[in-house]
Amino acid sequence: FAGLADVSISEDIPVEGEITVPVGSQSPDEDFSTLDEPVRDTILRDLKAVGKKFVHVMYPKKSSTLLRDWDLWGPLVLCVSLALMLQGGSADSKDDGGPQFAEVFVIIWFGAVVITLNSKLLGGTISFFQSLCVLGYCVLPLTVAMLVCRLVLLAGSGTVSFIIRLIVVAAMFGWSTLASTAFLADSQPPNRKALVVYPISLFYFVISWMILTFTPQ
Amino acid sequence: IASPAMHLFAEFDDAANLLAANPDATTISIDEPVEIPKNQHSRQQETGREEDDELLGTDDSDKTELLAGQKKSAPFWTFEYYQTFFDVDTYQVLDRIKGSVFPVPGKNFVRLYIRSNPDLYGPFWICATLVFTIAVSGNLSNFFIHLGKPTYRYVPEFRKVSIAATTIYAYAWLVPLALWGFLMWRNSKVMNIVSYSFLEIVCVYGYSLFVYIPTAILWIIPQKVVRWVLMIFSLCLSGSVLVMTFWPAVRDDNRRIALATVVTIVLLHALLAVGCLAYFFDAPEVDFPAPVTPTLNGTIGITKSH
């Protein structure tokens, strides 16, 4: 062994590793299998995620929760409830009434898809479904406005009720636009922000107009 | 070769005062800095054609074709291909809108603003805005006109949105298609016509529709005279953008065909405006007071209200 006395390991080469083989693998959280848990847990977890996103929309801070864990349950629920609340409107003849259920549905989803495509074509870095998720969740203030409008219309449909409805819808329109801009604006190239924000405001304006012009039979 | 050109040029000068042509000036354009300056110097001898070339851009149309070819080189099934049609910044879109609302006489919209970078953002979103503006303004104006009547119940008239959308998008995309096909066909028969690509024509039509947006909002005012004045004013503005763009493209053709083309373009544009006004905006009632003396003038009061 005389030759080995010359062998030396320099100090700056770290030598590390594990010699022992762990018995029984520790699976990380993402591999958690949902087959073994009760159904109630699965549903509650998703509901909590949706609820958390609703809270994020109502108090928009620049958090990435909405973007990172996108889901489309919230937008679906909002869209269906908005479309249902817009039913039962004035319809003397079928032609001149308010939007039908399918029309509201198509406007919201088709509008969201078109705006997402627009922002991606302009060079945005957000993914398709993330953008759909944000646009869908930001319909929440307008759904609240629809609820308020229907309640106000129960009380009466004169000028005062119209002014109240106008103020509420205008405020919620501003809230929706600001909330979605807060989430989406960062992913756009800086000299094209206005080109992306304008279609979003047009989209929420159309929904606001449908809400404001709802007249019960 | 110069004399027939001068002859044509003189004819044009007499016949159409649309373009403020200055026949004997050697023009140096400072509005188009990206056009190659040495082209202008080399054409000092042909004083007659200089004005034309500024408008036609015949010398740099080859270059623009080259540039267009270099730009859109991605295959058409990739996303990047369509991204090249949205390669505009905010200030560029605003500039193009400004150029369509304030047309400078003698300047070609395509050469000045589009400059081989046609975009689809402007045409698409201007059409969308116009659709909703017309529908909403029409609804509002009908509401104000019929407000006091006891038998009136407000209806949102949502069906009209889909009709407006079909009409305006069909106009903004099918008419340019037809015009482009027609110009291509004429181009194959008569040389030296400046040719626009399909996207540039769509661009011009899309941006020229912008002036109808404030017009539609102002059409809420329930006065017939005001509405017609607004219509004629906006028709002149957007029509002049179209005419100044397409006149150089058909000028070298047979006189009658050139005039017929330009007249058709303006007529279709006018038809769109008149049709929108007639369909979406109810006629304002004549300003008679409501029949307050039904006992005396019962029948006359009823007939007056129509």
Coordinates of C-alpha atoms in Angstrom, one line a residue:
Chain A
F1 CA 0.0 0.0 0.0
A2 CA 2.9 2.3 -0.2
G3 CA 1.6 4.0 -3.4
L4 CA -1.6 5.0 -1.8
A5 CA 0.1 7.3 0.6
D6 CA 0.6 9.8 -2.3
V7 CA -3.1 9.8 -3.2
S8 CA -4.9 12.8 -1.8
I9 CA -8.2 14.3 -2.4
S10 CA -8.2 18.1 -2.7
E11 CA -10.5 19.9 -0.4
D12 CA -12.6 21.7 -2.9
I13 CA -14.1 18.6 -4.5
P14 CA -17.1 17.7 -2.4
V15 CA -17.6 14.0 -1.9
E16 CA -21.1 13.1 -1.1
G17 CA -23.7 10.5 -1.7
E18 CA -25.7 7.9 0.1
I19 CA -24.6 4.5 0.6
T20 CA -27.7 3.2 2.2
V21 CA -30.7 2.4 0.1
P22 CA -33.9 3.7 1.6
V23 CA -36.5 1.0 2.2
G24 CA -40.0 2.0 1.3
S25 CA -40.2 5.1 -1.0
Q26 CA -41.4 8.4 0.4
S27 CA -43.8 9.6 -2.3
P28 CA -44.1 13.4 -2.6
D29 CA -47.4 15.1 -2.2
E30 CA -48.2 15.3 -5.9
D31 CA -48.3 11.6 -6.3
F32 CA -51.0 11.4 -3.7
S33 CA -53.6 9.1 -5.1
T34 CA -57.1 10.3 -5.0
L35 CA -58.5 6.9 -5.4
D36 CA -58.2 6.0 -1.8
E37 CA -59.6 9.1 -0.2
P38 CA -63.3 9.6 0.4
V39 CA -65.2 11.4 -2.3
R40 CA -66.1 14.2 0.0
D41 CA -62.5 15.1 0.5
T42 CA -61.9 15.3 -3.3
I43 CA -64.9 17.5 -3.9
L44 CA -64.2 19.7 -0.9
R45 CA -60.6 20.3 -2.0
D46 CA -61.8 21.4 -5.5
L47 CA -64.5 23.6 -4.0
K48 CA -61.9 25.2 -1.7
A49 CA -59.7 25.9 -4.6
V50 CA -62.6 27.5 -6.5
G51 CA -63.6 29.5 -3.5
K52 CA -60.1 30.8 -2.9
K53 CA -60.0 32.0 -6.5
F54 CA -63.3 33.8 -6.0
V55 CA -61.8 35.6 -3.0
H56 CA -58.7 36.5 -5.2
V57 CA -61.0 38.1 -7.8
M58 CA -62.9 40.2 -5.3
Y59 CA -59.7 41.5 -3.7
P60 CA -57.3 41.5 -6.6
K61 CA -53.7 41.4 -5.5
K62 CA -50.9 40.4 -7.7
S63 CA -50.9 36.7 -6.7
S64 CA -50.2 33.9 -9.1
T65 CA -52.7 31.5 -7.6
L66 CA -55.3 32.3 -10.2
L67 CA -52.8 31.8 -13.0
R68 CA -50.9 28.8 -11.7
D69 CA -53.7 26.4 -10.7
W70 CA -56.2 27.3 -13.3
D71 CA -59.6 25.5 -13.4
L72 CA -62.7 26.1 -15.4
W73 CA -65.3 25.1 -12.8
G74 CA -65.7 28.6 -11.5
P75 CA -66.2 30.2 -14.9
L76 CA -68.7 27.5 -15.8
V77 CA -70.7 28.0 -12.6
L78 CA -70.6 31.8 -13.1
C79 CA -71.6 31.6 -16.7
V80 CA -74.5 29.2 -16.1
S81 CA -75.9 31.3 -13.2
L82 CA -75.6 34.5 -15.2
A83 CA -77.3 33.0 -18.2
L84 CA -80.1 31.6 -16.0
M85 CA -80.6 34.9 -14.2
L86 CA -80.9 36.6 -17.6
Q87 CA -83.9 34.4 -18.5
G88 CA -87.4 35.4 -17.9
G89 CA -86.8 38.8 -19.5
S90 CA -89.2 40.8 -21.5
A91 CA -90.3 38.9 -24.6
D92 CA -93.5 40.1 -26.3
S93 CA -92.3 38.6 -29.5
K94 CA -89.5 36.2 -29.5
D95 CA -87.4 38.4 -31.8
D96 CA -87.0 41.5 -29.7
G97 CA -86.4 40.1 -26.3
G98 CA -83.2 39.7 -24.4
P99 CA -80.5 37.2 -25.0
Q100 CA -81.4 33.6 -24.8
F101 CA -79.5 31.2 -22.6
A102 CA -77.5 29.8 -25.5
E103 CA -76.6 33.3 -26.6
V104 CA -75.2 34.4 -23.3
F105 CA -73.3 31.1 -23.0
V106 CA -71.8 31.6 -26.5
I107 CA -71.0 35.2 -26.0
I108 CA -69.1 34.6 -22.8
W109 CA -67.2 31.6 -23.9
F110 CA -66.6 32.6 -27.5
G111 CA -65.7 36.1 -26.3
A112 CA -63.2 34.7 -23.8
V113 CA -61.6 32.5 -26.4
V114 CA -61.3 35.3 -28.9
I115 CA -59.7 37.6 -26.4
T116 CA -57.3 34.9 -25.3
L117 CA -56.3 34.3 -29.0
N118 CA -55.9 38.0 -29.4
S119 CA -53.5 38.3 -26.5
K120 CA -51.5 35.3 -27.6
L121 CA -51.3 36.5 -31.2
L122 CA -50.0 39.9 -29.9
G123 CA -47.2 38.0 -28.1
G124 CA -48.5 37.3 -24.7
T125 CA -46.8 34.7 -22.6
I126 CA -49.8 33.4 -20.8
S127 CA -51.2 30.0 -21.6
F128 CA -54.6 29.5 -23.3
F129 CA -56.4 28.0 -20.4
Q130 CA -54.9 30.3 -17.8
S131 CA -56.3 33.2 -19.7
L132 CA -59.7 31.6 -20.0
C133 CA -59.7 30.9 -16.3
V134 CA -58.9 34.5 -15.4
L135 CA -61.5 36.0 -17.8
G136 CA -64.1 33.6 -16.6
Y137 CA -63.5 34.2 -12.9
C138 CA -63.6 38.0 -13.4
V139 CA -67.2 37.7 -14.5
L140 CA -67.9 37.2 -10.8
P141 CA -68.5 41.0 -10.0
L142 CA -71.0 41.1 -12.9
T143 CA -72.8 38.1 -11.7
V144 CA -73.1 39.8 -8.3
A145 CA -74.4 42.9 -10.1
M146 CA -77.0 40.7 -11.9
L147 CA -78.2 39.4 -8.6
V148 CA -78.5 42.9 -7.2
C149 CA -80.4 44.1 -10.3
R150 CA -82.9 41.3 -10.0
L151 CA -83.5 42.1 -6.4
V152 CA -83.9 45.8 -7.1
L153 CA -86.3 45.0 -9.9
L154 CA -88.4 43.0 -7.5
A155 CA -88.9 46.2 -5.6
G156 CA -89.9 48.2 -8.6
S157 CA -88.8 49.3 -12.0
G158 CA -89.0 53.0 -12.1
T159 CA -86.4 55.6 -12.6
V160 CA -84.9 55.3 -9.1
S161 CA -84.4 51.6 -9.6
F162 CA -82.8 52.2 -13.0
I163 CA -80.3 54.7 -11.5
I164 CA -79.4 52.2 -8.7
R165 CA -78.9 49.5 -11.3
L166 CA -76.9 51.7 -13.5
I167 CA -74.5 52.6 -10.7
V168 CA -74.2 49.1 -9.5
V169 CA -73.5 47.7 -13.0
A170 CA -71.1 50.4 -13.8
A171 CA -69.1 49.8 -10.6
M172 CA -69.0 46.1 -11.2
F173 CA -67.9 46.6 -14.8
G174 CA -65.0 48.7 -13.6
W175 CA -64.2 46.1 -11.0
S176 CA -64.2 43.2 -13.5
T177 CA -62.0 45.1 -15.9
L178 CA -59.6 46.1 -13.3
A179 CA -59.4 42.7 -11.8
S180 CA -58.7 40.9 -15.1
T181 CA -56.2 43.6 -16.1
A182 CA -54.4 43.1 -12.9
F183 CA -53.9 39.5 -13.6
L184 CA -53.3 39.6 -17.3
A185 CA -51.4 42.7 -18.0
D186 CA -48.1 41.5 -16.7
S187 CA -47.9 38.8 -19.3
Q188 CA -48.1 41.2 -22.3
P189 CA -45.3 43.0 -24.1
P190 CA -45.1 46.4 -22.6
N191 CA -45.9 48.4 -25.7
R192 CA -49.0 46.5 -26.5
K193 CA -50.8 46.5 -23.2
A194 CA -53.5 48.8 -24.4
L195 CA -54.2 46.6 -27.4
V196 CA -54.9 43.7 -25.0
V197 CA -56.8 45.6 -22.4
Y198 CA -59.3 47.2 -24.8
P199 CA -60.9 43.9 -26.0
I200 CA -61.3 42.9 -22.4
S201 CA -63.1 46.0 -21.5
L202 CA -65.3 45.6 -24.6
F203 CA -66.1 42.1 -23.5
Y204 CA -67.2 43.1 -20.0
F205 CA -69.1 46.1 -21.4
V206 CA -71.2 43.8 -23.6
I207 CA -72.0 41.6 -20.6
S208 CA -72.8 44.7 -18.5
W209 CA -75.1 46.0 -21.2
M210 CA -77.0 42.7 -21.2
I211 CA -77.3 42.9 -17.5
L212 CA -78.4 46.5 -17.5
T213 CA -81.0 46.1 -20.2
F214 CA -82.7 43.2 -18.5
T215 CA -86.3 44.0 -18.0
P216 CA -88.6 41.6 -16.4
Q217 CA -91.9 40.7 -17.9
Chain B
I1 CA -42.5 57.4 -73.4
A2 CA -42.7 60.5 -71.4
S3 CA -45.4 62.2 -73.6
P4 CA -48.2 59.7 -73.2
A5 CA -47.5 59.7 -69.5
M6 CA -47.7 63.5 -69.4
H7 CA -50.8 63.3 -71.4
L8 CA -52.5 60.9 -69.0
F9 CA -51.3 63.0 -66.2
A10 CA -52.8 66.1 -67.6
E11 CA -56.1 64.3 -68.1
F12 CA -56.1 63.1 -64.6
D13 CA -55.3 66.6 -63.3
D14 CA -58.3 68.0 -65.1
A15 CA -60.7 65.2 -64.4
A16 CA -60.2 64.4 -60.8
N17 CA -59.4 67.0 -58.2
L18 CA -59.5 64.5 -55.4
L19 CA -55.7 64.4 -55.2
A20 CA -54.0 67.8 -54.8
A21 CA -51.5 67.0 -57.4
N22 CA -48.8 69.6 -58.1
P23 CA -47.7 68.8 -61.7
D24 CA -44.5 70.6 -62.0
A25 CA -42.9 70.3 -58.6
T26 CA -40.1 68.0 -57.9
T27 CA -41.4 66.6 -54.7
I28 CA -39.2 65.2 -52.0
S29 CA -41.3 63.3 -49.6
I30 CA -40.4 63.8 -45.9
D31 CA -43.4 61.9 -44.7
E32 CA -42.0 58.6 -45.8
P33 CA -38.6 58.3 -44.3
V34 CA -38.3 54.6 -44.9
E35 CA -38.7 54.8 -48.7
I36 CA -35.2 54.6 -50.3
P37 CA -34.1 58.2 -51.0
K38 CA -31.9 57.3 -54.0
N39 CA -35.0 56.3 -55.9
Q40 CA -36.1 59.9 -55.8
H41 CA -32.8 61.3 -57.0
S42 CA -32.7 58.9 -59.9
R43 CA -36.0 60.0 -61.0
Q44 CA -35.2 63.7 -61.2
Q45 CA -35.6 63.6 -65.0
E46 CA -39.1 62.3 -65.0
T47 CA -40.8 65.2 -63.3
G48 CA -44.2 64.1 -64.5
R49 CA -44.1 60.7 -62.9
E50 CA -42.7 61.8 -59.5
E51 CA -46.1 62.6 -58.0
D52 CA -47.4 59.3 -59.3
D53 CA -44.6 57.3 -57.8
E54 CA -45.1 59.0 -54.5
L55 CA -48.7 57.8 -54.6
L56 CA -48.1 54.5 -56.3
G57 CA -44.8 53.6 -54.8
T58 CA -44.1 51.6 -57.9
D59 CA -40.4 51.6 -57.3
D60 CA -40.6 50.2 -53.8
S61 CA -43.5 47.9 -54.5
D62 CA -41.0 45.3 -55.5
K63 CA -39.2 45.9 -52.3
T64 CA -42.4 45.6 -50.3
E65 CA -43.2 42.4 -52.0
L66 CA -39.8 41.1 -51.1
L67 CA -40.2 42.3 -47.5
A68 CA -43.6 40.7 -47.3
G69 CA -42.1 37.5 -48.6
Q70 CA -39.4 37.6 -46.0
K71 CA -41.7 38.3 -43.2
K72 CA -44.4 35.7 -43.6
S73 CA -42.1 32.8 -44.1
A74 CA -43.6 30.5 -41.4
P75 CA -45.8 27.8 -42.8
F76 CA -49.5 28.6 -42.6
W77 CA -50.4 25.8 -40.1
T78 CA -48.1 27.2 -37.4
F79 CA -49.2 29.8 -34.8
E80 CA -46.2 32.0 -35.7
Y81 CA -47.6 32.6 -39.2
Y82 CA -50.7 34.2 -37.7
Q83 CA -48.6 36.1 -35.2
T84 CA -47.1 38.1 -38.1
F85 CA -50.5 39.6 -38.7
F86 CA -50.6 41.1 -35.2
D87 CA -47.1 42.6 -35.3
V88 CA -48.2 46.1 -34.3
D89 CA -47.7 48.2 -31.3
T90 CA -50.2 50.5 -29.6
Y91 CA -48.9 53.6 -31.2
Q92 CA -49.0 52.1 -34.7
V93 CA -52.6 51.2 -34.3
L94 CA -53.5 54.7 -33.0
D95 CA -51.5 56.2 -35.9
R96 CA -53.5 54.2 -38.5
I97 CA -56.8 55.1 -36.9
K98 CA -55.7 58.8 -36.9
G99 CA -54.8 58.4 -40.6
S100 CA -58.2 57.0 -41.4
V101 CA -60.1 59.8 -39.6
F102 CA -58.0 62.7 -41.0
P103 CA -57.2 61.7 -44.5
V104 CA -54.5 63.9 -46.0
P105 CA -55.3 64.7 -49.6
G106 CA -52.8 63.3 -51.9
K107 CA -51.4 60.7 -49.4
N108 CA -52.1 57.0 -49.9
F109 CA -53.2 55.4 -46.7
V110 CA -51.6 52.1 -47.5
R111 CA -48.3 53.5 -48.5
L112 CA -48.2 56.0 -45.6
Y113 CA -49.4 53.9 -42.7
I114 CA -49.5 50.2 -43.6
R115 CA -46.1 50.1 -45.3
S116 CA -46.0 46.3 -45.9
N117 CA -47.1 45.6 -42.4
P118 CA -50.8 45.0 -42.7
D119 CA -52.4 43.9 -39.4
L120 CA -55.6 42.1 -38.6
Y121 CA -55.9 43.5 -35.2
G122 CA -57.4 46.8 -36.4
P123 CA -60.0 45.5 -38.9
F124 CA -61.2 42.8 -36.5
W125 CA -61.6 44.9 -33.4
I126 CA -62.9 47.9 -35.2
C127 CA -65.6 45.8 -36.7
A128 CA -66.4 44.3 -33.3
T129 CA -66.6 47.7 -31.7
L130 CA -68.8 49.0 -34.6
V131 CA -71.2 46.0 -34.3
F132 CA -71.8 46.6 -30.6
T133 CA -71.8 50.4 -30.9
I134 CA -74.5 50.3 -33.6
A135 CA -76.6 47.8 -31.7
V136 CA -76.3 49.7 -28.4
S137 CA -76.8 53.2 -29.9
G138 CA -79.8 52.0 -32.0
N139 CA -81.4 50.5 -28.9
L140 CA -80.7 53.7 -26.8
S141 CA -82.0 56.0 -29.5
N142 CA -85.2 54.0 -29.9
F143 CA -85.6 54.1 -26.2
F144 CA -85.3 57.9 -26.1
I145 CA -87.6 58.4 -29.1
H146 CA -90.4 56.3 -27.7
L147 CA -89.9 57.2 -24.1
G148 CA -93.0 59.1 -23.3
K149 CA -95.5 56.9 -25.0
P150 CA -97.8 55.0 -22.8
T151 CA -97.9 51.9 -25.0
Y152 CA -94.2 51.5 -25.3
R153 CA -92.4 48.8 -23.5
Y154 CA -88.6 48.7 -23.6
V155 CA -87.1 45.7 -25.4
P156 CA -83.4 45.0 -25.6
E157 CA -83.6 43.9 -29.2
F158 CA -80.8 41.5 -28.8
R159 CA -81.4 39.8 -32.2
K160 CA -80.2 42.9 -33.9
V161 CA -76.7 42.3 -32.6
S162 CA -76.3 39.1 -34.6
I163 CA -77.7 40.8 -37.7
A164 CA -75.3 43.7 -37.2
A165 CA -72.4 41.4 -36.8
T166 CA -73.2 39.4 -39.9
T167 CA -73.6 42.6 -42.0
I168 CA -70.5 44.4 -40.9
Y169 CA -68.2 41.4 -40.9
A170 CA -69.4 40.4 -44.3
Y171 CA -68.9 43.9 -45.6
A172 CA -65.4 44.2 -44.1
W173 CA -64.1 40.9 -45.4
L174 CA -66.1 39.8 -48.4
V175 CA -66.0 43.2 -50.3
P176 CA -62.2 43.3 -50.0
L177 CA -62.1 39.8 -51.3
A178 CA -64.2 40.7 -54.3
L179 CA -62.2 43.9 -54.9
W180 CA -58.9 42.0 -54.6
G181 CA -60.0 39.4 -57.1
F182 CA -61.2 42.1 -59.4
L183 CA -57.9 44.0 -59.2
M184 CA -55.9 40.8 -59.7
W185 CA -58.0 40.1 -62.8
R186 CA -57.4 43.6 -64.2
N187 CA -53.8 43.4 -63.3
S188 CA -53.4 40.4 -65.6
K189 CA -54.8 42.4 -68.5
V190 CA -53.3 45.8 -68.0
M191 CA -49.7 46.3 -66.8
N192 CA -48.5 49.0 -64.4
I193 CA -51.3 48.9 -62.0
V194 CA -50.1 49.1 -58.5
S195 CA -51.4 46.0 -56.7
Y196 CA -52.4 45.6 -53.1
S197 CA -52.3 42.3 -51.3
F198 CA -55.5 41.0 -49.9
L199 CA -54.5 41.9 -46.3
E200 CA -53.7 45.4 -47.2
I201 CA -57.2 45.8 -48.7
V202 CA -58.8 44.3 -45.6
C203 CA -56.7 46.7 -43.6
V204 CA -57.8 49.8 -45.5
Y205 CA -61.5 48.8 -45.3
G206 CA -61.2 47.9 -41.6
Y207 CA -59.6 51.2 -40.6
S208 CA -61.9 53.2 -42.8
L209 CA -64.9 51.9 -40.9
F210 CA -63.5 53.5 -37.7
V211 CA -65.1 56.9 -38.4
Y212 CA -68.6 55.2 -38.2
I213 CA -68.1 54.5 -34.5
P214 CA -68.4 58.1 -33.3
T215 CA -71.0 58.6 -36.0
A216 CA -73.1 55.8 -34.6
I217 CA -72.9 57.2 -31.1
L218 CA -74.0 60.6 -32.3
W219 CA -76.9 59.1 -34.3
I220 CA -78.6 58.8 -30.9
I221 CA -79.6 62.4 -31.4
P222 CA -83.2 62.1 -32.7
Q223 CA -83.1 64.7 -35.4
K224 CA -83.3 63.6 -39.0
V225 CA -81.2 66.5 -40.3
V226 CA -78.5 66.0 -37.8
R227 CA -78.3 62.3 -38.7
W228 CA -78.1 62.9 -42.4
V229 CA -75.4 65.5 -42.0
L230 CA -73.4 63.2 -39.8
M231 CA -73.8 60.4 -42.3
I232 CA -72.7 62.5 -45.2
F233 CA -69.7 63.8 -43.3
S234 CA -68.5 60.4 -42.2
L235 CA -69.2 59.0 -45.7
C236 CA -66.9 61.7 -47.1
L237 CA -64.2 61.0 -44.7
S238 CA -64.0 57.2 -45.0
G239 CA -64.9 57.3 -48.6
S240 CA -62.1 59.6 -49.4
V241 CA -59.7 57.2 -47.6
L242 CA -60.9 54.4 -49.9
V243 CA -60.9 56.5 -53.0
M244 CA -57.4 57.8 -52.5
T245 CA -56.2 54.3 -51.9
F246 CA -57.8 52.6 -54.9
W247 CA -57.7 55.4 -57.5
P248 CA -54.0 54.9 -58.2
A249 CA -54.6 51.2 -58.5
V250 CA -57.2 51.5 -61.3
R251 CA -56.1 54.8 -62.9
D252 CA -54.0 53.2 -65.6
D253 CA -56.9 51.0 -66.7
N254 CA -59.6 51.7 -69.1
R255 CA -61.2 55.0 -68.1
R256 CA -64.7 53.6 -67.7
I257 CA -63.7 50.6 -65.7
A258 CA -61.6 52.8 -63.4
L259 CA -64.5 55.1 -62.7
A260 CA -67.0 52.3 -62.4
T261 CA -64.7 50.6 -59.8
V262 CA -64.3 53.7 -57.7
V263 CA -68.0 54.5 -57.9
T264 CA -68.9 51.0 -56.8
I265 CA -66.6 51.2 -53.8
V266 CA -68.2 54.5 -52.7
L267 CA -71.7 53.2 -53.4
L268 CA -71.2 50.1 -51.3
H269 CA -69.8 52.1 -48.5
A270 CA -72.8 54.5 -48.6
L271 CA -75.2 51.5 -48.8
L272 CA -73.7 50.2 -45.6
A273 CA -74.1 53.5 -43.8
V274 CA -77.7 54.1 -45.1
G275 CA -78.7 50.5 -44.3
C276 CA -77.4 50.7 -40.8
L277 CA -79.1 54.0 -40.1
A278 CA -82.4 52.8 -41.6
Y279 CA -82.5 49.4 -39.8
F280 CA -81.1 50.0 -36.4
F281 CA -82.4 53.5 -35.8
D282 CA -86.1 54.2 -35.8
A283 CA -87.2 57.3 -37.6
P284 CA -87.5 60.2 -35.1
E285 CA -91.0 61.3 -34.6
V286 CA -92.0 64.6 -36.0
D287 CA -91.8 67.3 -33.4
F288 CA -95.5 67.7 -32.8
P289 CA -96.8 68.1 -29.3
A290 CA -98.8 65.1 -28.0
P291 CA -102.5 65.3 -28.8
V292 CA -103.5 67.2 -25.7
T293 CA -107.0 68.1 -27.0
P294 CA -108.5 64.8 -27.9
T295 CA -112.1 66.1 -27.7
L296 CA -111.5 68.7 -30.4
N297 CA -108.8 67.3 -32.7
G298 CA -109.2 63.6 -31.9
T299 CA -108.7 62.2 -35.4
I300 CA -106.2 64.8 -36.5
G301 CA -104.1 64.2 -33.4
I302 CA -103.9 60.5 -34.1
T303 CA -102.9 61.0 -37.7
K304 CA -100.3 63.6 -36.8
S305 CA -98.4 61.3 -34.5
H306 CA -97.3 59.2 -37.4

